[in-house]
PDB file of C-alpha atoms in Angstrom:
ATOM      1  CA  MET A   1      82.091  46.752  23.558  1.00 92.00           C
ATOM      2  CA  LYS A   2      82.700  48.744  26.718  1.00 95.00           C
ATOM      3  CA  LEU A   3      85.853  50.802  26.378  1.00 96.00           C
ATOM      4  CA  ILE A   4      87.696  53.788  27.776  1.00 96.00           C
ATOM      5  CA  LEU A   5      89.643  55.755  25.166  1.00 95.00           C
ATOM      6  CA  LEU A   6      92.786  57.403  26.528  1.00 94.00           C
ATOM      7  CA  GLY A   7      94.957  59.797  24.582  1.00 92.00           C
ATOM      8  CA  ALA A   8      96.308  63.312  24.423  1.00 91.00           C
ATOM      9  CA  PRO A   9      94.359  66.121  22.719  1.00 87.00           C
ATOM     10  CA  GLY A  10      94.571  65.435  18.989  1.00 88.00           C
ATOM     11  CA  ALA A  11      95.242  61.702  19.413  1.00 90.00           C
ATOM     12  CA  GLY A  12      92.051  60.928  17.499  1.00 88.00           C
ATOM     13  CA  LYS A  13      89.761  59.670  20.285  1.00 90.00           C
ATOM     14  CA  GLY A  14      86.672  61.207  18.715  1.00 85.00           C
ATOM     15  CA  THR A  15      87.432  59.807  15.247  1.00 86.00           C
ATOM     16  CA  VAL A  16      88.120  56.317  16.591  1.00 92.00           C
ATOM     17  CA  ALA A  17      84.992  56.425  18.769  1.00 91.00           C
ATOM     18  CA  LYS A  18      82.820  57.375  15.790  1.00 88.00           C
ATOM     19  CA  MET A  19      84.230  54.490  13.735  1.00 92.00           C
ATOM     20  CA  LEU A  20      83.706  52.012  16.578  1.00 92.00           C
ATOM     21  CA  THR A  21      80.099  53.060  17.212  1.00 92.00           C
ATOM     22  CA  GLU A  22      79.312  52.198  13.598  1.00 91.00           C
ATOM     23  CA  LEU A  23      80.585  48.642  14.166  1.00 88.00           C
ATOM     24  CA  ASP A  24      78.297  47.429  16.914  1.00 86.00           C
ATOM     25  CA  GLY A  25      75.946  50.212  17.988  1.00 89.00           C
ATOM     26  CA  SER A  26      77.998  51.278  21.003  1.00 93.00           C
ATOM     27  CA  VAL A  27      77.397  54.876  22.078  1.00 95.00           C
ATOM     28  CA  GLN A  28      80.118  57.501  22.429  1.00 93.00           C
ATOM     29  CA  ILE A  29      80.009  59.291  25.766  1.00 92.00           C
ATOM     30  CA  SER A  30      82.054  62.314  26.781  1.00 87.00           C
ATOM     31  CA  THR A  31      81.854  64.338  29.993  1.00 85.00           C
ATOM     32  CA  GLY A  32      80.726  67.399  28.048  1.00 81.00           C
ATOM     33  CA  ASP A  33      77.954  65.446  26.343  1.00 83.00           C
ATOM     34  CA  ILE A  34      76.509  64.013  29.544  1.00 86.00           C
ATOM     35  CA  LEU A  35      76.670  67.369  31.329  1.00 87.00           C
ATOM     36  CA  ARG A  36      74.899  69.131  28.463  1.00 84.00           C
ATOM     37  CA  GLY A  37      72.371  66.291  28.287  1.00 86.00           C
ATOM     38  CA  ALA A  38      71.594  66.473  32.007  1.00 88.00           C
ATOM     39  CA  VAL A  39      71.258  70.256  31.875  1.00 87.00           C
ATOM     40  CA  LYS A  40      68.962  70.065  28.841  1.00 88.00           C
ATOM     41  CA  ALA A  41      66.835  67.360  30.476  1.00 88.00           C
ATOM     42  CA  GLY A  42      66.424  69.564  33.544  1.00 88.00           C
ATOM     43  CA  SER A  43      67.276  66.754  35.954  1.00 88.00           C
ATOM     44  CA  GLU A  44      68.141  67.609  39.544  1.00 89.00           C
ATOM     45  CA  LEU A  45      71.792  66.707  38.934  1.00 89.00           C
ATOM     46  CA  GLY A  46      71.698  68.719  35.710  1.00 89.00           C
ATOM     47  CA  LYS A  47      70.459  71.803  37.564  1.00 90.00           C
ATOM     48  CA  GLN A  48      73.258  71.449  40.097  1.00 91.00           C
ATOM     49  CA  ALA A  49      75.820  71.087  37.313  1.00 89.00           C
ATOM     50  CA  GLN A  50      74.461  74.156  35.532  1.00 89.00           C
ATOM     51  CA  ASP A  51      74.961  76.241  38.666  1.00 88.00           C
ATOM     52  CA  PHE A  52      78.678  75.385  38.635  1.00 86.00           C
ATOM     53  CA  MET A  53      78.976  75.915  34.879  1.00 81.00           C
ATOM     54  CA  ASN A  54      77.192  79.287  35.031  1.00 82.00           C
ATOM     55  CA  ARG A  55      79.729  80.440  37.612  1.00 84.00           C
ATOM     56  CA  GLY A  56      82.574  79.245  35.421  1.00 75.00           C
ATOM     57  CA  ASP A  57      83.577  76.622  37.993  1.00 80.00           C
ATOM     58  CA  LEU A  58      84.546  72.993  37.360  1.00 78.00           C
ATOM     59  CA  VAL A  59      81.749  70.534  38.042  1.00 86.00           C
ATOM     60  CA  PRO A  60      82.805  68.422  41.082  1.00 90.00           C
ATOM     61  CA  ASP A  61      83.684  64.763  40.513  1.00 90.00           C
ATOM     62  CA  GLU A  62      80.852  63.553  42.757  1.00 92.00           C
ATOM     63  CA  LEU A  63      78.304  65.345  40.600  1.00 91.00           C
ATOM     64  CA  ILE A  64      79.866  64.104  37.357  1.00 91.00           C
ATOM     65  CA  MET A  65      79.820  60.537  38.686  1.00 93.00           C
ATOM     66  CA  GLY A  66      76.135  60.857  39.586  1.00 92.00           C
ATOM     67  CA  ILE A  67      75.292  62.024  36.080  1.00 91.00           C
ATOM     68  CA  MET A  68      77.555  59.314  34.593  1.00 93.00           C
ATOM     69  CA  GLU A  69      75.737  56.656  36.640  1.00 93.00           C
ATOM     70  CA  ASP A  70      72.404  57.768  35.206  1.00 91.00           C
ATOM     71  CA  ARG A  71      73.814  57.896  31.664  1.00 92.00           C
ATOM     72  CA  LEU A  72      75.394  54.435  31.719  1.00 94.00           C
ATOM     73  CA  GLN A  73      72.075  52.893  32.714  1.00 93.00           C
ATOM     74  CA  GLU A  74      70.107  54.379  29.827  1.00 92.00           C
ATOM     75  CA  PRO A  75      68.834  51.818  27.273  1.00 94.00           C
ATOM     76  CA  ASP A  76      71.195  52.850  24.467  1.00 93.00           C
ATOM     77  CA  CYS A  77      74.195  51.760  26.556  1.00 94.00           C
ATOM     78  CA  ALA A  78      73.008  48.139  26.503  1.00 90.00           C
ATOM     79  CA  ASN A  79      74.976  47.536  23.275  1.00 88.00           C
ATOM     80  CA  GLY A  80      78.109  49.051  24.779  1.00 94.00           C
ATOM     81  CA  PHE A  81      79.709  52.442  25.331  1.00 96.00           C
ATOM     82  CA  LEU A  82      82.939  54.275  24.578  1.00 95.00           C
ATOM     83  CA  LEU A  83      84.092  56.736  27.228  1.00 95.00           C
ATOM     84  CA  ASP A  84      85.858  59.504  25.314  1.00 90.00           C
ATOM     85  CA  GLY A  85      88.105  61.660  27.498  1.00 83.00           C
ATOM     86  CA  PHE A  86      86.760  60.274  30.774  1.00 90.00           C
ATOM     87  CA  PRO A  87      88.097  59.583  33.325  1.00 93.00           C
ATOM     88  CA  ARG A  88      90.730  62.341  33.364  1.00 87.00           C
ATOM     89  CA  THR A  89      92.320  61.666  36.752  1.00 90.00           C
ATOM     90  CA  ILE A  90      93.138  58.708  39.013  1.00 93.00           C
ATOM     91  CA  PRO A  91      90.404  59.660  41.536  1.00 93.00           C
ATOM     92  CA  GLN A  92      87.863  59.693  38.693  1.00 93.00           C
ATOM     93  CA  ALA A  93      89.129  56.296  37.517  1.00 96.00           C
ATOM     94  CA  GLU A  94      88.728  54.844  41.017  1.00 96.00           C
ATOM     95  CA  ALA A  95      85.237  56.331  41.333  1.00 95.00           C
ATOM     96  CA  LEU A  96      84.331  54.900  37.921  1.00 96.00           C
ATOM     97  CA  LYS A  97      85.557  51.460  38.981  1.00 97.00           C
ATOM     98  CA  GLU A  98      83.269  51.570  42.023  1.00 96.00           C
ATOM     99  CA  LEU A  99      80.371  52.829  39.905  1.00 96.00           C
ATOM    100  CA  LEU A 100      80.698  50.066  37.290  1.00 96.00           C
ATOM    101  CA  ALA A 101      80.897  47.422  40.020  1.00 97.00           C
ATOM    102  CA  ARG A 102      77.788  48.858  41.651  1.00 95.00           C
ATOM    103  CA  ILE A 103      75.709  48.769  38.469  1.00 94.00           C
ATOM    104  CA  GLY A 104      77.113  45.404  37.377  1.00 95.00           C
ATOM    105  CA  VAL A 105      78.952  46.533  34.250  1.00 94.00           C
ATOM    106  CA  LYS A 106      82.297  45.021  33.222  1.00 94.00           C
ATOM    107  CA  LEU A 107      84.802  47.116  31.303  1.00 95.00           C
ATOM    108  CA  ASP A 108      86.472  45.400  28.331  1.00 95.00           C
ATOM    109  CA  MET A 109      89.564  47.584  27.963  1.00 95.00           C
ATOM    110  CA  ALA A 110      91.160  50.972  28.359  1.00 97.00           C
ATOM    111  CA  VAL A 111      92.732  51.786  24.990  1.00 96.00           C
ATOM    112  CA  SER A 112      95.661  54.193  24.972  1.00 95.00           C
ATOM    113  CA  LEU A 113      96.052  55.972  21.633  1.00 94.00           C
ATOM    114  CA  ASP A 114      99.767  56.680  21.261  1.00 93.00           C
ATOM    115  CA  VAL A 115     100.648  59.527  18.905  1.00 92.00           C
ATOM    116  CA  PRO A 116     103.999  61.391  18.739  1.00 92.00           C
ATOM    117  CA  ARG A 117     103.920  65.007  19.937  1.00 91.00           C
ATOM    118  CA  ASP A 118     104.975  66.404  16.541  1.00 92.00           C
ATOM    119  CA  VAL A 119     102.097  64.567  14.832  1.00 91.00           C
ATOM    120  CA  ILE A 120      99.593  65.973  17.349  1.00 91.00           C
ATOM    121  CA  LEU A 121     100.921  69.505  16.882  1.00 92.00           C
ATOM    122  CA  ASP A 122     100.670  69.136  13.121  1.00 92.00           C
ATOM    123  CA  ARG A 123      97.139  67.701  13.303  1.00 89.00           C
ATOM    124  CA  LEU A 124      95.743  70.392  15.556  1.00 90.00           C
ATOM    125  CA  THR A 125      97.477  73.467  14.165  1.00 93.00           C
ATOM    126  CA  THR A 126      96.188  72.590  10.682  1.00 95.00           C
ATOM    127  CA  ARG A 127      92.627  71.945  11.894  1.00 93.00           C
ATOM    128  CA  ARG A 128      89.939  74.439  10.916  1.00 95.00           C
ATOM    129  CA  THR A 129      86.394  74.600  12.276  1.00 95.00           C
ATOM    130  CA  CYS A 130      83.271  76.128  10.747  1.00 96.00           C
ATOM    131  CA  SER A 131      82.427  79.342  12.623  1.00 96.00           C
ATOM    132  CA  ASN A 132      78.690  78.632  12.362  1.00 94.00           C
ATOM    133  CA  SER A 133      77.668  77.236  15.771  1.00 88.00           C
ATOM    134  CA  ASP A 134      74.904  75.190  14.125  1.00 91.00           C
ATOM    135  CA  CYS A 135      77.386  73.525  11.763  1.00 94.00           C
ATOM    136  CA  GLN A 136      80.822  73.219  13.427  1.00 90.00           C
ATOM    137  CA  ALA A 137      82.174  71.076  10.561  1.00 93.00           C
ATOM    138  CA  ILE A 138      85.858  70.248  10.975  1.00 92.00           C
ATOM    139  CA  TYR A 139      88.476  70.382   8.235  1.00 95.00           C
ATOM    140  CA  ASN A 140      92.243  70.095   7.946  1.00 94.00           C
ATOM    141  CA  THR A 141      94.281  72.319   5.655  1.00 95.00           C
ATOM    142  CA  LYS A 142      96.483  69.330   4.740  1.00 93.00           C
ATOM    143  CA  SER A 143      94.416  66.147   4.861  1.00 90.00           C
ATOM    144  CA  SER A 144      90.824  67.367   4.326  1.00 94.00           C
ATOM    145  CA  PRO A 145      90.757  71.000   3.133  1.00 96.00           C
ATOM    146  CA  THR A 146      87.650  72.928   2.156  1.00 97.00           C
ATOM    147  CA  LYS A 147      86.893  73.184  -1.565  1.00 97.00           C
ATOM    148  CA  VAL A 148      87.243  76.961  -1.295  1.00 97.00           C
ATOM    149  CA  GLU A 149      89.949  78.098   1.108  1.00 96.00           C
ATOM    150  CA  GLY A 150      88.464  79.466   4.326  1.00 96.00           C
ATOM    151  CA  VAL A 151      84.857  78.634   3.401  1.00 98.00           C
ATOM    152  CA  CYS A 152      82.852  75.739   4.890  1.00 97.00           C
ATOM    153  CA  ASP A 153      81.736  73.212   2.269  1.00 97.00           C
ATOM    154  CA  LYS A 154      78.500  72.496   4.126  1.00 97.00           C
ATOM    155  CA  CYS A 155      77.079  75.912   4.998  1.00 97.00           C
ATOM    156  CA  GLY A 156      79.337  78.525   3.389  1.00 97.00           C
ATOM    157  CA  SER A 157      80.370  80.159   6.658  1.00 97.00           C
ATOM    158  CA  PRO A 158      84.015  81.149   7.302  1.00 97.00           C
ATOM    159  CA  THR A 159      86.292  78.463   8.763  1.00 97.00           C
ATOM    160  CA  ILE A 160      88.537  79.473  11.650  1.00 96.00           C
ATOM    161  CA  GLN A 161      91.468  78.262  13.713  1.00 94.00           C
ATOM    162  CA  ARG A 162      90.234  77.885  17.280  1.00 89.00           C
ATOM    163  CA  GLU A 163      92.116  79.774  19.973  1.00 88.00           C
ATOM    164  CA  ASP A 164      92.966  76.507  21.744  1.00 85.00           C
ATOM    165  CA  GLU A 165      94.548  75.078  18.588  1.00 88.00           C
ATOM    166  CA  THR A 166      97.554  77.384  18.246  1.00 89.00           C
ATOM    167  CA  VAL A 167     101.019  75.939  18.917  1.00 90.00           C
ATOM    168  CA  GLU A 168     101.196  77.723  22.290  1.00 91.00           C
ATOM    169  CA  ALA A 169      97.745  76.590  23.411  1.00 89.00           C
ATOM    170  CA  ILE A 170      98.264  73.007  22.279  1.00 90.00           C
ATOM    171  CA  SER A 171     101.643  72.804  24.032  1.00 91.00           C
ATOM    172  CA  HIS A 172      99.935  73.912  27.253  1.00 89.00           C
ATOM    173  CA  ARG A 173      97.131  71.354  26.783  1.00 87.00           C
ATOM    174  CA  LEU A 174      99.695  68.591  26.247  1.00 90.00           C
ATOM    175  CA  GLU A 175     101.571  69.597  29.407  1.00 90.00           C
ATOM    176  CA  THR A 176      98.312  69.500  31.375  1.00 86.00           C
ATOM    177  CA  TYR A 177      97.485  66.081  29.897  1.00 87.00           C
ATOM    178  CA  ASN A 178     100.925  64.673  30.750  1.00 89.00           C
ATOM    179  CA  GLU A 179     100.633  65.935  34.319  1.00 88.00           C
ATOM    180  CA  LYS A 180      97.044  64.958  35.140  1.00 84.00           C
ATOM    181  CA  THR A 181      95.772  62.357  32.678  1.00 85.00           C
ATOM    182  CA  ALA A 182      98.765  60.363  31.424  1.00 90.00           C
ATOM    183  CA  PRO A 183      99.082  58.585  34.849  1.00 93.00           C
ATOM    184  CA  LEU A 184      95.847  56.760  33.944  1.00 95.00           C
ATOM    185  CA  ILE A 185      97.897  54.628  31.540  1.00 95.00           C
ATOM    186  CA  GLY A 186      99.805  53.170  34.485  1.00 95.00           C
ATOM    187  CA  TYR A 187      96.594  52.830  36.501  1.00 97.00           C
ATOM    188  CA  TYR A 188      94.812  50.748  33.860  1.00 97.00           C
ATOM    189  CA  GLU A 189      97.951  48.737  33.181  1.00 96.00           C
ATOM    190  CA  GLY A 190      97.886  47.812  36.866  1.00 97.00           C
ATOM    191  CA  GLU A 191      94.222  46.844  36.510  1.00 97.00           C
ATOM    192  CA  GLY A 192      95.138  44.517  33.634  1.00 97.00           C
ATOM    193  CA  LEU A 193      92.877  46.448  31.267  1.00 97.00           C
ATOM    194  CA  LEU A 194      95.342  48.479  29.203  1.00 97.00           C
ATOM    195  CA  MET A 195      95.802  48.133  25.456  1.00 96.00           C
ATOM    196  CA  SER A 196      98.318  50.541  23.900  1.00 95.00           C
ATOM    197  CA  VAL A 197      98.129  51.091  20.162  1.00 94.00           C
ATOM    198  CA  ASN A 198      99.946  53.303  17.665  1.00 92.00           C
ATOM    199  CA  ALA A 199      97.256  55.775  16.657  1.00 89.00           C
ATOM    200  CA  THR A 200      98.809  57.512  13.665  1.00 86.00           C
ATOM    201  CA  SER A 201      96.152  55.642  11.638  1.00 88.00           C
ATOM    202  CA  SER A 202      92.583  55.508  12.967  1.00 89.00           C
ATOM    203  CA  ASP A 203      91.804  52.513  10.734  1.00 91.00           C
ATOM    204  CA  ALA A 204      94.702  50.591  12.299  1.00 90.00           C
ATOM    205  CA  VAL A 205      93.420  51.420  15.800  1.00 92.00           C
ATOM    206  CA  VAL A 206      89.934  50.133  15.012  1.00 92.00           C
ATOM    207  CA  ALA A 207      91.363  46.963  13.438  1.00 92.00           C
ATOM    208  CA  ALA A 208      93.542  46.305  16.512  1.00 92.00           C
ATOM    209  CA  ILE A 209      90.590  46.769  18.886  1.00 92.00           C
ATOM    210  CA  LYS A 210      88.371  44.466  16.815  1.00 89.00           C
ATOM    211  CA  GLU A 211      91.082  41.820  16.821  1.00 90.00           C
ATOM    212  CA  ARG A 212      91.580  42.029  20.595  1.00 89.00           C
ATOM    213  CA  ILE A 213      87.887  41.903  21.463  1.00 82.00           C
ATOM    214  CA  GLY A 214      87.064  39.389  18.748  1.00 68.00           C
TER     215      GLY A 214
END
């Protein structure tokens, strides 16, 4: 399957993507992953991206699209791919459409994961992450707590609440999403590719996608 996953921070894109990759061997691709991969590989585009990242600047769309073009043509994408959190803007969506046409790849759907704001706030403010950079295990104080409060089950390091997962930070992230990324829902609806699904249950999302694609 070749999908774009749309949804606000905390909508569960990563969880759904992981479940879908286990179904048919599709690969999960995020902008951060491909940028880090290109930098690590030392490609020319990766070196250019690293220059921007080292300065603390956003990597330009043209550069991201170049790296995305390389990534989508790697052998592991032959079974399908799930774009997680990309595109983020209408210009990126239009550039992606041109790119896919150029490399002869047809998108199956853009899936919008619909989750109420209060559910997102509850999900993210109760999330805890292992402070060990080599572990980064994720827990939730309500749905999947650590065995010992504040201690990672896997490596024993302290678990923390990330700075971007406070109520204030999440509210700001949601406002940014609604302003810049939410318009993609209308864009893909106009393209005839949109599937909206209630995403309060990841299992239900995966079932709905399987049913639609067959």
